[in-house]
Amino acid sequence: MANWIWYPGDFEIYHGMCQNFDREERGFFWPAYWHIADCRHHVVFHASCRLEKETAFRVTAKGIGHVLVKWEEKAPSWFPEGQPFYLEKKYTIGEWISCPAKEIGIDVVIGNRTGLPCIYVEGEVIRSGKNWTVTDFAAPEVPVGWNDMYVRAQQDPQIFEYTQELCRPVSTERVNGGVLYDFGRELTADTLIKINGEERPDQVTLCYGESRTEALDTQLCYLKQVLEIPGKKDSVPAGCASGPEREADCGASPFGRWESGQRYHTKLRAFRYIFVPEGENASLVTVEALYKYVDFPKRSSFSCSDGLINRIWEVADTTFRLASGIFFLDGVKRDRWIWSGDAYQSYFINQYLFFDKDICKRTILALRGNDPVTEHINTIVDYSMYWIISLENYYNMSGDLDFIRMVYPRMESLLRYCMEQTDGQGFIYGREGDWIYIDWAELDKEGILCAEQQLLARSYEAVASVRRLLGLDAEEFDVRKEALLKNIRQFFWDEEKGAFIDSYQSGRRNVTRHANIFAVLFGYADEAETESILHKVLLNEEVAAITTPYFKFYELEALAKLGRFEVVMDTLKSYWGGMLERGADTFWEEYKPEQPEEEQYGMYGDKYGKSLCHAWGASPIYLLGRYCMGVRPTGTAYETFAVEPQLELFDSFSCSFPVNEGTVWMDWKDGVLDVYTDKDGGVLKAAGKEYTLERGKHIVVKGR
Amino acid sequence: MANWIWYPGDFEIYHGMCQNFDREERGFFWPAYWHIADCRHHVVFHASCRLEKETAFRVTAKGIGHVLVKWEEKAPSWFPEGQPFYLEKKYTIGEWISCPAKEIGIDVVIGNRTGLPCIYVEGEVIRSGKNWTVTDFAAPEVPVGWNDMYVRAQQDPQIFEYTQELCRPVSTERVNGGVLYDFGRELTADTLIKINGEERPDQVTLCYGESRTEALDTQLCYLKQVLEIPGKKDSVPAGCASGPEREADCGASPFGRWESGQRYHTKLRAFRYIFVPEGENASLVTVEALYKYVDFPKRSSFSCSDGLINRIWEVADTTFRLASGIFFLDGVKRDRWIWSGDAYQSYFINQYLFFDKDICKRTILALRGNDPVTEHINTIVDYSMYWIISLENYYNMSGDLDFIRMVYPRMESLLRYCMEQTDGQGFIYGREGDWIYIDWAELDKEGILCAEQQLLARSYEAVASVRRLLGLDAEEFDVRKEALLKNIRQFFWDEEKGAFIDSYQSGRRNVTRHANIFAVLFGYADEAETESILHKVLLNEEVAAITTPYFKFYELEALAKLGRFEVVMDTLKSYWGGMLERGADTFWEEYKPEQPEEEQYGMYGDKYGKSLCHAWGASPIYLLGRYCMGVRPTGTAYETFAVEPQLELFDSFSCSFPVNEGTVWMDWKDGVLDVYTDKDGGVLKAAGKEYTLERGKHIVVKGR
């Protein structure tokens, strides 16, 4: 088997650019507002091999170029004696090339101005794969990029191959003079329009909605499309692609010459409802959806005696699957961009749901782009640091040192970019154009912000740890981390408030949950400080509540880490359960329990600005798996792992979670816990005792 | 009038990539083997204006995006007092947008994954042009790029608009069982194939030739195309563009469904001859050429009493026009790449033929690409330095300080990149992957090469001079230049040989013409040294002769500078005249008078590897204009200029040359010189005297 190959990281950067160009709002496009890296457009692939017998190979390519084959021949008489004489021959892409039984070198020169230069080499002996190298003419030769998806000459790595499923509306309702189609669940889908008979509607208007309310709001719905349907004889509008394959970038109608009974696609959008206001036209067409998704495996399961928790798990699963495509996205209706802070949480959730390493790698590479760094990832200082930290986490989950080695130079250069904006205390500050985000919350952002410093310390730690993995000296970063932690405590710990304050420079001594949560999560508070944080901040209702599932994630993780599982369970039920009560069938970008229903879909000053299917809403999966069920690696890539279910939280449960390639199953019923795993290395902690888990054996523990 | 606008330099970089991807050899493509810069694909354009009355504007774009318009409004009651309240509205590309009579800000966000993001804004008041700014999200806002060619909404800056001329063969000859079409002169043209009647040839083979010999060599000709012509019902081959517009990149047939009488284009190629080996098929089609060129003005003229010199001038003019398109190319059949050393000579020739500033700017920007520098221009160390020097030359010719200011950061960064590879003596050396070229000649390239050091000294000089123009301190580079010149003399001047040697490290003390020519041209030899160089090198037949018109250029310029005009004239007649005797109708890449005719089209081990229309062959234009006719600027942009014809070289001549926007005319006949100019500032030196030239007045001088 051969693989399509490309410059390492460029497959992800290429699709990352497509992804970040994919946002749409009321008929216009909105490419992300930061520098978006582009793939290399011109590279040379190289392989050497010693052939035992004559053999042939053929190169298929996306791009233009040629093939050079080189081998040593007997030198002609005029050639200087003692020097090797090489024959070099040029061939075209696509032709079968014969090679003699010699040591040969192959170069494939490929340029692709508008896309990803990549090749597929097939032959009995000579095949493209990870043993090939590549150069972009600027940096030294490196091993190629490849993945398991592109293994046939007929494929095109520039086109991501989604699993597809044709979906018909589960209900069709005449309302407000039009027709409302309900697909029964949120989809990320191409819309298929079929003209039923010989009568042609001049136009068909599609109002999309994540909610019924949005779809019926023909003026303000976020995604709306007016399809002009030309007569049979009309030709394709100039400059626009036509036909069944895809809607043109220019947003024009996908209709060329229409044919009765033929289906036309419009581009992928996220929706549950489609409303066609012109009822008479709606009756001339059939509206269907071609759901496109990545079929990630179901590596975990969870059900318990509490129906609400079970429903939360299911909805979190649905939410997370929809928001996980080529990359971990923030939300599916909006922005469809790749955000580092959002992705950082998705890596954790993934570990307890798909355990898919490839989407992590794709997201990490697309987010980072190429050196040199010209601005923070997504323009956000904290998001650069989450990216750095995520590499250590990815290694701990996967043990994938090859990937870490490939990406390490970009990890260090990004950290050094951050270090350029530190002051005399080693504190990182925002420069013009930098966004200091942390959360949609009323933080006191005057001057230097505590939470950013904690992320910087954690970044030093991550780089130091990765350097040690690669056999590199880490002292510089260890020293920096210690000095920074000392200064964080000195400048931001407020004895009187018993908490970390947002800013010492403003003089306001404002306390929010965020920095205090990080102090607990990263282990940057001592025992007394932690105790103080728990009571004076986390359990203190006078400190403003978190309003996003994004930071709820960290807050609940901190509480779980401190053993306050009852608060975790209560919050799952009230906060996530609250969204369900409001009719959510996927979890939202933001949820404010006190917000009136008529405002609940709004955000950013836009009546339907809120994303109703947002990846960071899926954290219950992680919180349940990692803390309530206590499944976690204790060695790299789960070489050793622990299982520590909090039995007191449930009357009964039945669950399974991935432990890398293996799985651990737990059943708790009638006071009996049954744990089974197909992987060695586990330890069960239950009922105050520890048990060694052995592959293929049940451990049964009675009582709590 | 409005202009299309883009990120400055990106129009040139975009077309530069297209150009450097355009090389073709026997059916395969050959993108240039160096890092090729790509344009930005995602930018924001910005304008502010104070509107006196309500007005509207519309944006046309290449790419996707949207328009943001912002103005101040009366603050609503809930808004904090004292702060300005701005309304910001989003609009689609293509719609007419109304603005109130206020101070407004406009942002246009454009992404174009596969091409050049650019916009055209039309309106009564609001129009795109040089007063707009742009950002690429990485660097601060800068003034936009624009040019005079793209001024209508219907245009597309991604398509270069050539002047076109339909050319029919001047002769059609039955030979070798096929048909040879001779277009009478070399062309850069699309080939047009028309099927005459209802009979369809299955295929048509086109063998292109710059020479008759090449076209008739159906096995080895450099450019060859086999067009498969499908039957009427056949559909377009998958993945290939079809139809009358352009041949697909994949090199396949341009034929979709053919129609009798319809013309089909194949891509632009350079040729004088086309041979169709299948004579019976040739009779079914008509072969024509659509000559595509940039219609540069004829800003100069030259004719004299010597018919051979006149013919050399004409052929040089033809050669140079063919090789000057969007950019100054090396040659038109091969490589069609933009080479810095070749372009450097073209800038000089241009000054005496087109005086076109735009092609200089386009070539300079395309060659340089973007920061950071990752390798030498065209991988050649000397070519980086020619680029640096060319900026000072361009300023001296044009006085275009805006351009110099825009490009200066890239000038300094490229020089600093060179400085990174200097040793303790300040000598520049080649690193792995660097090509130390200088010329196709037997230089002693062991260790550090003298000619490279002279180019580095000249580069310091150019940067220092540009810095002074921009009001920046230049001492660093003055000091470096002086120190380097001292070391060049100490290490490379060989007293015994009375010449600069190639290498002091090899111990071979090899003398070639190259470094000695530079010493004279750059003024780096004192009077005694110069005298020695003249006799011991330049006029010494034992020192290997130059074999390329490329270095003949510099050699003759050095001789002209030393007043040895008779050698210049003799060489023009023997060397360039020698090519004419061999049947050249454009000047060649290389010419070795002793080479047998059957080898004369070969180079690089390829029987037809030599380019027969090569820009650097056109230097007689410069040598005649600059030296024999003595027309030269003495102040920036010809604010002052000198005219100093070498009357003794000619019985008579009649010529005109550009002096920036003006022209100077000279007639020499029967011992009387008549000089006329339409521009003030000139000085005539003739017959041992100086005369002030005044606009609109003839100066008549008698005798030599």
Coordinates of C-alpha atoms in Angstrom, one line a residue, chain A residues 14 17-18 21 25-36 38 41-42 64-66 90-92 109-114 136-138 249 372 374-375, chain B residues 14 17-18 21 25-36 38 41-42 64-66 90-92 109-114 136-138 249 372 374-375:
Chain A
Y14 CA -4.2 23.7 3.5
M17 CA -7.2 27.7 5.5
C18 CA -10.3 26.3 3.8
F21 CA -12.5 30.8 5.2
E25 CA -23.2 35.4 7.8
R26 CA -26.4 36.5 6.1
G27 CA -25.1 36.0 2.6
F28 CA -21.5 37.2 3.0
F29 CA -18.3 35.4 3.8
W30 CA -16.1 36.1 6.7
P31 CA -12.6 34.7 6.6
A32 CA -11.1 34.6 10.1
Y33 CA -9.6 37.9 11.1
W34 CA -6.1 36.7 11.8
H35 CA -3.2 35.7 9.7
I36 CA -4.1 32.4 8.1
D38 CA -1.0 28.8 3.7
H41 CA 3.0 25.5 -3.2
H42 CA 6.2 24.1 -4.6
I64 CA 2.5 20.2 -12.3
G65 CA 6.1 19.0 -12.4
H66 CA 8.2 16.1 -13.4
K90 CA 13.5 13.2 -16.7
Y91 CA 10.0 11.8 -17.0
T92 CA 6.5 13.1 -17.0
V109 CA 9.3 18.2 -8.5
I110 CA 5.7 19.4 -8.0
G111 CA 4.2 22.9 -8.1
N112 CA 0.6 23.6 -7.3
R113 CA -0.2 27.4 -7.3
T114 CA -3.7 27.1 -6.0
D136 CA 10.5 23.3 0.1
F137 CA 13.7 24.9 -1.2
A138 CA 14.0 27.0 2.0
D249 CA -17.6 30.4 -3.7
P372 CA 8.1 32.6 11.9
T374 CA 3.8 36.9 13.3
E375 CA 1.0 37.1 15.8
Chain B
Y14 CA 1.3 36.5 -7.8
M17 CA 4.7 32.7 -9.2
C18 CA 2.7 32.1 -12.4
F21 CA 5.8 27.9 -13.0
E25 CA 10.3 20.8 -21.5
R26 CA 9.1 18.0 -23.8
G27 CA 5.7 17.6 -22.3
F28 CA 6.5 18.2 -18.6
F29 CA 6.4 21.2 -16.5
W30 CA 9.3 22.5 -14.5
P31 CA 8.6 25.1 -11.8
A32 CA 11.7 27.0 -10.9
Y33 CA 14.0 25.1 -8.5
W34 CA 14.0 27.7 -5.7
H35 CA 11.6 29.0 -3.1
I36 CA 8.9 30.9 -5.0
D38 CA 3.3 33.5 -2.9
H41 CA -4.4 35.3 0.5
H42 CA -6.3 37.2 3.1
I64 CA -14.8 36.3 -0.8
G65 CA -15.5 38.6 2.1
H66 CA -17.5 41.5 3.2
K90 CA -21.7 44.8 7.4
Y91 CA -22.5 44.6 3.7
T92 CA -22.0 42.1 1.0
V109 CA -12.2 42.0 4.3
I110 CA -11.1 39.8 1.4
G111 CA -9.9 36.2 1.2
N112 CA -8.8 34.5 -1.9
R113 CA -7.4 31.0 -1.3
T114 CA -6.2 30.4 -4.8
D136 CA -2.3 41.3 6.1
F137 CA -3.0 40.8 9.9
A138 CA 0.7 40.2 10.4
D249 CA -2.4 22.9 -16.8
P372 CA 12.2 36.8 5.8
T374 CA 15.2 32.0 3.2
E375 CA 17.7 31.6 0.4

